[in-house]
Amino acid sequence: MNAEEKRTIDERLVKVVPSDRQVEHQKTEFYAFVHFTVNAFTDREWGEGTEDPAIFNPVKFDASQWVSAIKDAGMKGLILTCKHHDGFCLWPSKYTDHSVASSPFKRDIALEVSQECRKQGIKFGFYLSPWDRNSKLYGTGKAYDDYFVSQLTELLTGYGDIFSVWFDGACGEGENGKKQYYDWNRYYETVRKYQPGACITICGPDVRWCGNEAGHTRKSEWSVVPARTRDTEKIASLSQQKDDAEFRKRKITAKDQDLGSRDILANEQDLVWYPAEVNTSIRPGWFWHESENDKVRSLDELMGIYNNSVGGNATFLLNIPPTKEGLFHENDVKRLHEIGEYLRKAFSVNLIEKAKVTAGTSIKELIFEDNYEKYWCGKAEGGDNVIEVNFEKPEVIRNIVIKENIKMSQRVESFFVEARTEDGFKKVYDGTVIGYKRIIPFGSGLKTDALRIVITDSRLEPVIAFLGVYE
Ligand code: FUL
């Protein structure tokens, strides 16, 4: 690719920018998934849909315990499984008896959680499984879609502002000959109508599944991707019902490693802003199992996922399953507290405050505050894009944070970081993309009195909104 071809492609790529709802969603960064249904009482991961609501009785349920614990972890949102594949509703839906209303517990869990979120300044969202193993209507086509849209509307209109509507792609193997082709567009219109600020996630146009449930992340996560990437989960959900020809010939899967490099996008006509969300559980299962109380993942592992997701141009959705009593288990609460402590310490003292920051001239004022109003814009034709940070005396650095102004697209393709040593500047990190945020951890610390961030390739001018260097 020569310089002119590159410029032509880049001009097209940087025109792709996020919607306001996508910017707000990305800023949520780290938020909780809460998987709760009859499964907590049956020790299962997928309920059958035949469970008696009488078994659902979380006697100690306390929304404030959940919300306080996730807030303590530094999370900014909560997504509740209001209906999982078993069809049991955590709210008293008018359209089915298979809900909390038929349980001895009776209370509207979705309402109590959404109200507590609002009270504590946490965004609320919900997971609503299209696959429903309880509903007699499932597999009947429009009648089921009507049912689904009615339930969706209840959740979109009765529970305040919703930041994420999470549509799951799983739908089993089309058991008992039941096949339901979801009317996705109708679902999307319903969400847009009642909650225009909500992102429609996974089987939806706003936020993309990262491709695994283990917490693995890509080295280079791009938010500008081919428009047809939006269909991969919808098509995959069909494939689970039948060996669909469209599915077999699809070229993009959520597992592909490169979704958005220049080479991949060069021949794509339609492009979209479609950022990734990394979803995984704090334990092996999505739902609570007594046998997993001692299998809560380590702080190290979870912070590794945090750094690679929030700090790798994605968001991080971490699941914490309540016990059958309706509380988060003490081992999970303890880990959430440790996460919060770690994050508060890791990102509290920004040494930039007392440094000189230059790129030719001083740019400190432009990249010190974490916002998109002030930013530093480099040069389009490489070479000169070096940000230099000088401290008065050597400092011990544990984390560097760099953010692009994503309102002007995702531009940086490659960069590296150098630190001054007794023998001059030495490379300490080799990076690819930045995007919303790049976190560069230095473990026990890097001692230096000067840093250089050298942007070696970018789509037109690199636009850096924030730089943080933390002790
Ligand atoms: C999957 C579901 O089948 C799991 O039970 C879980 O809800 C996970 C987040 O999505 O598709």
CSV table of N, CA, C and O in Angstrom, one decimal, residues 290-365:
chain,number,residue,atom,x,y,z
A,290,GLU,N,-23.1,-23.8,45.0
A,290,GLU,CA,-22.4,-23.9,46.3
A,290,GLU,C,-21.0,-24.4,46.1
A,290,GLU,O,-20.0,-24.0,46.7
A,291,SER,N,-20.9,-25.4,45.2
A,291,SER,CA,-19.6,-26.1,45.0
A,291,SER,C,-18.5,-25.1,44.4
A,291,SER,O,-17.3,-25.4,44.3
A,292,GLU,N,-18.9,-23.9,43.9
A,292,GLU,CA,-18.0,-23.0,43.4
A,292,GLU,C,-17.6,-21.8,44.3
A,292,GLU,O,-17.0,-20.9,43.9
A,293,ASN,N,-18.1,-21.9,45.5
A,293,ASN,CA,-17.8,-20.8,46.5
A,293,ASN,C,-16.4,-20.6,46.7
A,293,ASN,O,-15.9,-19.5,47.0
A,294,ASP,N,-15.6,-21.6,46.5
A,294,ASP,CA,-14.1,-21.4,46.7
A,294,ASP,C,-13.4,-21.3,45.4
A,294,ASP,O,-12.2,-21.5,45.3
A,295,LYS,N,-14.2,-21.1,44.3
A,295,LYS,CA,-13.6,-20.9,43.0
A,295,LYS,C,-13.6,-19.5,42.4
A,295,LYS,O,-13.6,-19.3,41.2
A,296,VAL,N,-13.8,-18.6,43.3
A,296,VAL,CA,-13.8,-17.2,42.9
A,296,VAL,C,-12.4,-16.8,42.3
A,296,VAL,O,-11.4,-17.2,42.9
A,297,ARG,N,-12.4,-16.2,41.1
A,297,ARG,CA,-11.1,-16.0,40.4
A,297,ARG,C,-10.3,-15.0,41.2
A,297,ARG,O,-10.8,-14.1,41.9
A,298,SER,N,-9.0,-15.2,41.0
A,298,SER,CA,-8.0,-14.4,41.8
A,298,SER,C,-8.0,-12.9,41.4
A,298,SER,O,-8.4,-12.6,40.2
A,299,LEU,N,-7.6,-12.1,42.3
A,299,LEU,CA,-7.5,-10.6,42.0
A,299,LEU,C,-6.5,-10.4,40.8
A,299,LEU,O,-6.8,-9.6,39.9
A,300,ASP,N,-5.5,-11.1,40.8
A,300,ASP,CA,-4.5,-11.0,39.7
A,300,ASP,C,-5.1,-11.3,38.3
A,300,ASP,O,-4.9,-10.5,37.4
A,301,GLU,N,-5.8,-12.4,38.3
A,301,GLU,CA,-6.4,-12.8,37.0
A,301,GLU,C,-7.5,-11.7,36.6
A,301,GLU,O,-7.5,-11.3,35.4
A,302,LEU,N,-8.3,-11.3,37.5
A,302,LEU,CA,-9.3,-10.3,37.2
A,302,LEU,C,-8.8,-9.0,36.8
A,302,LEU,O,-9.2,-8.3,35.8
A,303,MET,N,-7.7,-8.6,37.4
A,303,MET,CA,-7.1,-7.3,37.1
A,303,MET,C,-6.3,-7.4,35.7
A,303,MET,O,-6.2,-6.4,35.0
A,304,GLY,N,-5.9,-8.6,35.4
A,304,GLY,CA,-5.3,-8.8,34.1
A,304,GLY,C,-6.3,-8.6,33.0
A,304,GLY,O,-6.1,-7.9,32.0
A,305,ILE,N,-7.5,-9.2,33.3
A,305,ILE,CA,-8.6,-9.0,32.3
A,305,ILE,C,-9.0,-7.5,32.2
A,305,ILE,O,-9.3,-7.0,31.2
A,306,TYR,N,-9.1,-6.9,33.4
A,306,TYR,CA,-9.4,-5.4,33.4
A,306,TYR,C,-8.5,-4.6,32.5
A,306,TYR,O,-8.9,-3.9,31.7
A,307,ASN,N,-7.2,-4.8,32.8
A,307,ASN,CA,-6.2,-4.1,32.0
A,307,ASN,C,-6.3,-4.3,30.5
A,307,ASN,O,-6.1,-3.4,29.7
A,308,ASN,N,-6.6,-5.5,30.1
A,308,ASN,CA,-6.7,-5.9,28.7
A,308,ASN,C,-8.0,-5.5,28.1
A,308,ASN,O,-8.1,-5.5,26.8
A,309,SER,N,-9.0,-5.4,28.9
A,309,SER,CA,-10.4,-5.0,28.3
A,309,SER,C,-10.6,-3.5,28.4
A,309,SER,O,-10.5,-2.8,27.4
A,310,VAL,N,-10.8,-3.0,29.6
A,310,VAL,CA,-11.0,-1.6,29.7
A,310,VAL,C,-9.8,-0.8,29.2
A,310,VAL,O,-9.9,0.2,28.5
A,311,GLY,N,-8.6,-1.4,29.4
A,311,GLY,CA,-7.4,-0.8,28.9
A,311,GLY,C,-7.0,-1.4,27.6
A,311,GLY,O,-5.8,-1.3,27.2
A,312,GLY,N,-7.9,-2.0,26.8
A,312,GLY,CA,-7.6,-2.5,25.5
A,312,GLY,C,-8.7,-2.2,24.5
A,312,GLY,O,-9.1,-3.0,23.7
A,313,ASN,N,-9.3,-1.0,24.7
A,313,ASN,CA,-10.4,-0.5,23.8
A,313,ASN,C,-11.6,-1.4,23.8
A,313,ASN,O,-12.3,-1.6,22.8
A,314,ALA,N,-12.0,-2.0,25.0
A,314,ALA,CA,-13.2,-2.7,25.1
A,314,ALA,C,-13.9,-2.3,26.5
A,314,ALA,O,-13.3,-1.5,27.2
A,315,THR,N,-15.1,-2.8,26.8
A,315,THR,CA,-15.6,-2.7,28.1
A,315,THR,C,-15.6,-4.0,28.8
A,315,THR,O,-15.4,-5.1,28.1
A,316,PHE,N,-15.7,-4.0,30.1
A,316,PHE,CA,-15.6,-5.2,30.9
A,316,PHE,C,-16.9,-5.5,31.7
A,316,PHE,O,-17.2,-4.7,32.6
A,317,LEU,N,-17.6,-6.6,31.3
A,317,LEU,CA,-18.8,-6.9,32.0
A,317,LEU,C,-18.5,-8.2,32.8
A,317,LEU,O,-18.3,-9.3,32.3
A,318,LEU,N,-18.4,-8.0,34.1
A,318,LEU,CA,-18.1,-9.1,35.0
A,318,LEU,C,-19.3,-9.6,35.8
A,318,LEU,O,-20.0,-8.8,36.5
A,319,ASN,N,-19.5,-10.9,35.7
A,319,ASN,CA,-20.7,-11.5,36.3
A,319,ASN,C,-20.5,-11.9,37.8
A,319,ASN,O,-19.4,-12.5,38.1
A,320,ILE,N,-21.4,-11.6,38.6
A,320,ILE,CA,-21.4,-12.0,40.0
A,320,ILE,C,-22.8,-12.7,40.3
A,320,ILE,O,-23.8,-11.9,40.3
A,321,PRO,N,-22.8,-14.0,40.5
A,321,PRO,CA,-24.2,-14.6,40.7
A,321,PRO,C,-24.6,-14.6,42.2
A,321,PRO,O,-23.8,-15.1,43.1
A,322,PRO,N,-25.8,-14.1,42.5
A,322,PRO,CA,-26.3,-14.2,43.9
A,322,PRO,C,-26.6,-15.7,44.3
A,322,PRO,O,-26.9,-16.5,43.4
A,323,THR,N,-26.5,-15.9,45.6
A,323,THR,CA,-26.8,-17.3,46.1
A,323,THR,C,-28.3,-17.5,46.1
A,323,THR,O,-29.0,-16.5,45.9
A,324,LYS,N,-28.7,-18.6,46.5
A,324,LYS,CA,-30.2,-18.9,46.6
A,324,LYS,C,-30.8,-18.1,47.7
A,324,LYS,O,-32.0,-17.9,47.7
A,325,GLU,N,-30.0,-17.6,48.6
A,325,GLU,CA,-30.6,-16.7,49.6
A,325,GLU,C,-30.8,-15.3,49.1
A,325,GLU,O,-31.5,-14.4,49.7
A,326,GLY,N,-30.2,-15.0,47.9
A,326,GLY,CA,-30.5,-13.7,47.3
A,326,GLY,C,-29.4,-12.7,47.6
A,326,GLY,O,-29.6,-11.5,47.3
A,327,LEU,N,-28.3,-13.1,48.1
A,327,LEU,CA,-27.1,-12.2,48.4
A,327,LEU,C,-25.9,-12.6,47.6
A,327,LEU,O,-25.8,-13.8,47.2
A,328,PHE,N,-25.0,-11.7,47.4
A,328,PHE,CA,-23.7,-12.1,46.9
A,328,PHE,C,-23.0,-12.8,48.0
A,328,PHE,O,-23.0,-12.4,49.2
A,329,HIS,N,-22.3,-13.9,47.6
A,329,HIS,CA,-21.5,-14.7,48.6
A,329,HIS,C,-20.4,-13.8,49.2
A,329,HIS,O,-19.8,-13.0,48.5
A,330,GLU,N,-20.0,-14.1,50.4
A,330,GLU,CA,-19.0,-13.3,51.1
A,330,GLU,C,-17.6,-13.3,50.3
A,330,GLU,O,-16.9,-12.4,50.3
A,331,ASN,N,-17.3,-14.5,49.7
A,331,ASN,CA,-16.1,-14.6,48.9
A,331,ASN,C,-16.1,-13.6,47.7
A,331,ASN,O,-15.0,-13.1,47.4
A,332,ASP,N,-17.2,-13.5,47.1
A,332,ASP,CA,-17.3,-12.6,45.9
A,332,ASP,C,-17.2,-11.2,46.4
A,332,ASP,O,-16.6,-10.3,45.8
A,333,VAL,N,-17.9,-10.9,47.5
A,333,VAL,CA,-17.9,-9.5,48.0
A,333,VAL,C,-16.5,-9.1,48.4
A,333,VAL,O,-16.1,-8.0,48.1
A,334,LYS,N,-15.8,-10.0,49.0
A,334,LYS,CA,-14.4,-9.7,49.4
A,334,LYS,C,-13.6,-9.4,48.1
A,334,LYS,O,-12.8,-8.4,48.1
A,335,ARG,N,-13.7,-10.2,47.1
A,335,ARG,CA,-13.0,-10.0,45.9
A,335,ARG,C,-13.3,-8.6,45.2
A,335,ARG,O,-12.5,-7.9,44.8
A,336,LEU,N,-14.6,-8.3,45.2
A,336,LEU,CA,-15.1,-7.0,44.7
A,336,LEU,C,-14.4,-5.9,45.4
A,336,LEU,O,-14.0,-4.9,44.8
A,337,HIS,N,-14.3,-6.0,46.7
A,337,HIS,CA,-13.7,-5.0,47.5
A,337,HIS,C,-12.2,-4.8,47.1
A,337,HIS,O,-11.7,-3.7,47.0
A,338,GLU,N,-11.5,-6.0,47.0
A,338,GLU,CA,-10.1,-5.9,46.6
A,338,GLU,C,-9.9,-5.3,45.2
A,338,GLU,O,-9.0,-4.6,45.0
A,339,ILE,N,-10.8,-5.6,44.3
A,339,ILE,CA,-10.8,-5.0,43.0
A,339,ILE,C,-10.8,-3.4,43.1
A,339,ILE,O,-10.0,-2.7,42.6
A,340,GLY,N,-11.8,-3.0,43.9
A,340,GLY,CA,-12.0,-1.5,44.1
A,340,GLY,C,-10.7,-0.9,44.7
A,340,GLY,O,-10.2,0.1,44.3
A,341,GLU,N,-10.2,-1.6,45.7
A,341,GLU,CA,-9.0,-1.1,46.4
A,341,GLU,C,-7.8,-1.0,45.4
A,341,GLU,O,-7.1,0.0,45.3
A,342,TYR,N,-7.7,-2.0,44.6
A,342,TYR,CA,-6.6,-2.0,43.6
A,342,TYR,C,-6.8,-0.9,42.6
A,342,TYR,O,-5.8,-0.1,42.3
A,343,LEU,N,-8.0,-0.7,42.1
A,343,LEU,CA,-8.2,0.3,41.1
A,343,LEU,C,-8.0,1.7,41.7
A,343,LEU,O,-7.5,2.6,41.0
A,344,ARG,N,-8.5,1.9,42.9
A,344,ARG,CA,-8.4,3.2,43.5
A,344,ARG,C,-6.9,3.6,43.7
A,344,ARG,O,-6.5,4.7,43.5
A,345,LYS,N,-6.1,2.6,44.0
A,345,LYS,CA,-4.7,2.9,44.3
A,345,LYS,C,-4.0,3.1,42.9
A,345,LYS,O,-3.2,4.0,42.8
A,346,ALA,N,-4.3,2.2,42.0
A,346,ALA,CA,-3.6,2.2,40.7
A,346,ALA,C,-3.7,3.5,39.9
A,346,ALA,O,-2.8,3.9,39.2
A,347,PHE,N,-4.9,4.1,40.0
A,347,PHE,CA,-5.1,5.3,39.1
A,347,PHE,C,-5.5,6.5,39.9
A,347,PHE,O,-6.3,7.3,39.5
A,348,SER,N,-4.8,6.7,41.1
A,348,SER,CA,-5.2,7.9,41.8
A,348,SER,C,-4.2,9.0,41.7
A,348,SER,O,-4.6,10.2,41.5
A,349,VAL,N,-2.9,8.8,41.6
A,349,VAL,CA,-1.9,9.9,41.6
A,349,VAL,C,-1.3,10.0,40.2
A,349,VAL,O,-0.5,9.2,39.7
A,350,ASN,N,-1.8,11.0,39.4
A,350,ASN,CA,-1.3,11.2,38.1
A,350,ASN,C,-0.1,12.1,38.1
A,350,ASN,O,-0.2,13.3,38.3
A,351,LEU,N,1.1,11.5,37.8
A,351,LEU,CA,2.3,12.3,37.9
A,351,LEU,C,2.4,13.4,36.8
A,351,LEU,O,3.3,14.2,36.9
A,352,ILE,N,1.6,13.3,35.8
A,352,ILE,CA,1.6,14.3,34.8
A,352,ILE,C,1.4,15.7,35.4
A,352,ILE,O,1.9,16.7,34.9
A,353,GLU,N,0.7,15.7,36.5
A,353,GLU,CA,0.4,17.0,37.2
A,353,GLU,C,1.7,17.8,37.4
A,353,GLU,O,1.7,19.0,37.3
A,354,LYS,N,2.7,17.1,37.8
A,354,LYS,CA,4.0,17.8,38.1
A,354,LYS,C,5.1,17.6,37.0
A,354,LYS,O,6.2,17.7,37.3
A,355,ALA,N,4.6,17.2,35.8
A,355,ALA,CA,5.6,17.0,34.8
A,355,ALA,C,5.5,18.1,33.7
A,355,ALA,O,4.6,18.8,33.6
A,356,LYS,N,6.5,18.1,32.8
A,356,LYS,CA,6.5,18.9,31.6
A,356,LYS,C,6.1,18.0,30.5
A,356,LYS,O,6.6,16.9,30.3
A,357,VAL,N,5.1,18.3,29.8
A,357,VAL,CA,4.6,17.5,28.7
A,357,VAL,C,4.7,18.2,27.4
A,357,VAL,O,4.0,19.3,27.2
A,358,THR,N,5.5,17.7,26.4
A,358,THR,CA,5.7,18.5,25.2
A,358,THR,C,5.5,17.6,24.0
A,358,THR,O,5.8,16.4,24.0
A,359,ALA,N,5.1,18.2,22.9
A,359,ALA,CA,5.2,17.6,21.6
A,359,ALA,C,5.6,18.8,20.7
A,359,ALA,O,4.8,19.4,20.0
A,360,GLY,N,6.9,19.2,20.7
A,360,GLY,CA,7.3,20.4,20.1
A,360,GLY,C,7.0,21.5,21.2
A,360,GLY,O,8.0,22.0,21.8
A,361,THR,N,5.8,21.9,21.4
A,361,THR,CA,5.4,22.9,22.4
A,361,THR,C,4.7,22.1,23.6
A,361,THR,O,4.4,21.0,23.4
A,362,SER,N,4.4,22.9,24.6
A,362,SER,CA,3.7,22.3,25.8
A,362,SER,C,2.3,21.9,25.4
A,362,SER,O,1.6,22.6,24.8
A,363,ILE,N,2.0,20.6,25.7
A,363,ILE,CA,0.6,20.2,25.4
A,363,ILE,C,-0.1,19.7,26.7
A,363,ILE,O,-1.2,19.1,26.6
A,364,LYS,N,0.5,20.0,27.8
A,364,LYS,CA,-0.1,19.5,29.1
A,364,LYS,C,-1.5,19.9,29.3
A,364,LYS,O,-2.4,19.0,29.6
A,365,GLU,N,-1.8,21.1,29.0
A,365,GLU,CA,-3.2,21.6,29.2
A,365,GLU,C,-4.2,20.8,28.3
A,365,GLU,O,-5.3,20.7,28.7
